[in-house]
Amino acid sequence: MDGHSDIRHGGCLCGAIRFEAVGQPGNPHACSCESCRRHTGAPSVGWVEYPSSMLRWTGPGGAPAVYRSSDYSSRAFCPHCGSSLGAIDDAPTVALLIGAFDEHRDPALRPDGHSFEDGRPAWWPDVAGPAD
């Protein structure tokens, strides 16, 4: 990971859990499944994925706490402030919530698809729709 200029930073509300993600984010998408809704308290959320080898937990709190949410993944959150950060999959993938990034308006983070779109309330805008 050293010497790479394409680095994105983010973290939780209190700053105890911080991360550094190297390279281009993969699979930028929104999701409205029940697990995502309950994990974040939002009707739909935006995600990007990184290989776990391209992510480093850098804050004073170290790695986030996790809750085993399915047979293949654990939801990640700050044990101090409760902020949702993402999901750590059994596969070598970490999915990060777009809202956890410092520069959450970065065009590379913009969702280009929507998982479980049928779970999105009709009044909630399609996050993969036209840019503002």
Tab-separated table of C-alpha atoms in Angstrom:
chain	number	residue	atom	x	y	z
A	1	MET	CA	0.000	0.000	0.000
A	2	ASP	CA	2.960	2.345	0.398
A	3	GLY	CA	3.652	4.986	-2.226
A	4	HIS	CA	0.195	4.882	-3.809
A	5	SER	CA	-1.378	8.252	-4.603
A	6	ASP	CA	-4.967	7.024	-5.029
A	7	ILE	CA	-5.866	6.913	-1.330
A	8	ARG	CA	-9.239	7.689	0.206
A	9	HIS	CA	-9.772	8.257	3.917
A	10	GLY	CA	-12.758	8.003	6.189
A	11	GLY	CA	-14.005	6.972	9.561
A	12	CYS	CA	-16.623	7.116	12.258
A	13	LEU	CA	-18.334	10.049	13.942
A	14	CYS	CA	-16.017	10.204	16.988
A	15	GLY	CA	-12.787	9.552	15.036
A	16	ALA	CA	-11.742	6.442	16.968
A	17	ILE	CA	-12.074	4.227	13.873
A	18	ARG	CA	-10.376	5.599	10.773
A	19	PHE	CA	-9.517	3.899	7.497
A	20	GLU	CA	-7.341	4.325	4.458
A	21	ALA	CA	-8.474	2.679	1.211
A	22	VAL	CA	-6.042	2.412	-1.694
A	23	GLY	CA	-7.040	2.275	-5.349
A	24	GLN	CA	-10.285	2.707	-7.190
A	25	PRO	CA	-13.407	1.646	-5.320
A	26	GLY	CA	-15.228	-1.311	-6.820
A	27	ASN	CA	-18.913	-2.082	-7.247
A	28	PRO	CA	-20.319	1.330	-6.284
A	29	HIS	CA	-23.987	0.650	-5.610
A	30	ALA	CA	-26.947	1.480	-3.442
A	31	CYS	CA	-28.788	-1.125	-1.429
A	32	SER	CA	-32.223	-1.207	0.177
A	33	CYS	CA	-32.169	-4.702	1.698
A	34	GLU	CA	-33.404	-5.272	5.227
A	35	SER	CA	-29.885	-5.865	6.596
A	36	CYS	CA	-28.578	-2.572	5.182
A	37	ARG	CA	-31.625	-0.667	6.378
A	38	ARG	CA	-31.373	-2.028	9.918
A	39	HIS	CA	-27.572	-1.658	10.058
A	40	THR	CA	-27.717	2.035	9.186
A	41	GLY	CA	-31.239	3.197	9.986
A	42	ALA	CA	-31.515	4.588	6.450
A	43	PRO	CA	-34.013	3.516	3.758
A	44	SER	CA	-31.170	3.050	1.243
A	45	VAL	CA	-27.408	3.229	1.578
A	46	GLY	CA	-24.462	3.581	-0.775
A	47	TRP	CA	-21.555	1.124	-0.785
A	48	VAL	CA	-18.184	0.621	-2.442
A	49	GLU	CA	-15.892	-2.372	-2.155
A	50	TYR	CA	-12.161	-2.834	-1.719
A	51	PRO	CA	-10.012	-5.936	-1.474
A	52	SER	CA	-9.170	-6.311	2.224
A	53	SER	CA	-5.460	-6.070	1.314
A	54	MET	CA	-6.083	-2.499	0.087
A	55	LEU	CA	-7.688	-1.278	3.320
A	56	ARG	CA	-5.954	-0.290	6.532
A	57	TRP	CA	-7.573	0.704	9.832
A	58	THR	CA	-5.604	3.751	10.980
A	59	GLY	CA	-7.448	5.339	13.919
A	60	PRO	CA	-6.616	5.045	17.608
A	61	GLY	CA	-9.468	2.536	18.028
A	62	GLY	CA	-7.922	0.080	15.569
A	63	ALA	CA	-10.306	-2.139	13.617
A	64	PRO	CA	-14.061	-1.680	14.038
A	65	ALA	CA	-16.271	-3.931	16.109
A	66	VAL	CA	-18.286	-6.416	14.067
A	67	TYR	CA	-21.638	-8.145	14.244
A	68	ARG	CA	-22.110	-11.388	12.308
A	69	SER	CA	-25.082	-10.487	10.102
A	70	SER	CA	-25.161	-13.392	7.654
A	71	ASP	CA	-23.410	-16.633	6.810
A	72	TYR	CA	-20.815	-14.733	4.719
A	73	SER	CA	-20.441	-11.263	6.248
A	74	SER	CA	-20.135	-9.170	9.395
A	75	ARG	CA	-21.317	-5.569	9.788
A	76	ALA	CA	-18.636	-3.153	11.005
A	77	PHE	CA	-19.250	-0.292	13.422
A	78	CYS	CA	-17.466	1.893	15.959
A	79	PRO	CA	-17.807	0.490	19.488
A	80	HIS	CA	-17.474	4.017	20.930
A	81	CYS	CA	-19.977	6.127	18.953
A	82	GLY	CA	-21.939	3.397	17.151
A	83	SER	CA	-21.301	4.705	13.626
A	84	SER	CA	-21.904	2.180	10.855
A	85	LEU	CA	-18.812	1.810	8.677
A	86	GLY	CA	-19.436	-1.112	6.373
A	87	ALA	CA	-19.295	-4.877	6.082
A	88	ILE	CA	-16.357	-7.237	6.271
A	89	ASP	CA	-17.042	-10.256	4.102
A	90	ASP	CA	-15.527	-13.707	4.537
A	91	ALA	CA	-14.229	-13.324	0.994
A	92	PRO	CA	-11.272	-10.950	1.032
A	93	THR	CA	-13.588	-7.966	0.508
A	94	VAL	CA	-14.495	-5.001	2.671
A	95	ALA	CA	-17.567	-2.998	1.679
A	96	LEU	CA	-17.523	0.562	2.998
A	97	LEU	CA	-20.475	2.880	3.375
A	98	ILE	CA	-20.068	5.932	1.158
A	99	GLY	CA	-21.135	8.213	4.004
A	100	ALA	CA	-18.109	7.089	6.054
A	101	PHE	CA	-15.648	8.598	3.546
A	102	ASP	CA	-14.195	12.037	4.292
A	103	GLU	CA	-14.786	13.061	0.660
A	104	HIS	CA	-18.175	11.375	0.248
A	105	ARG	CA	-18.916	13.492	-2.858
A	106	ASP	CA	-16.002	11.925	-4.748
A	107	PRO	CA	-17.418	10.960	-8.191
A	108	ALA	CA	-15.664	7.561	-7.965
A	109	LEU	CA	-17.984	6.689	-5.060
A	110	ARG	CA	-21.208	7.425	-6.961
A	111	PRO	CA	-23.464	4.347	-7.136
A	112	ASP	CA	-24.120	2.999	-10.607
A	113	GLY	CA	-26.615	0.320	-9.586
A	114	HIS	CA	-29.131	-0.534	-6.892
A	115	SER	CA	-29.443	-3.852	-5.035
A	116	PHE	CA	-32.832	-4.752	-3.604
A	117	GLU	CA	-34.333	-1.682	-5.265
A	118	ASP	CA	-37.811	-3.053	-4.614
A	119	GLY	CA	-37.165	-2.348	-0.907
A	120	ARG	CA	-36.623	1.352	-1.577
A	121	PRO	CA	-39.554	3.508	-0.473
A	122	ALA	CA	-41.276	5.209	-3.425
A	123	TRP	CA	-40.584	8.611	-1.821
A	124	TRP	CA	-36.814	7.922	-1.534
A	125	PRO	CA	-34.818	9.114	-4.554
A	126	ASP	CA	-32.980	6.560	-6.657
A	127	VAL	CA	-29.361	7.170	-5.585
A	128	ALA	CA	-28.136	5.668	-8.846
A	129	GLY	CA	-30.240	8.160	-10.831
A	130	PRO	CA	-29.178	11.433	-12.432
A	131	ALA	CA	-26.531	13.511	-10.649
A	132	ASP	CA	-27.554	16.823	-9.108
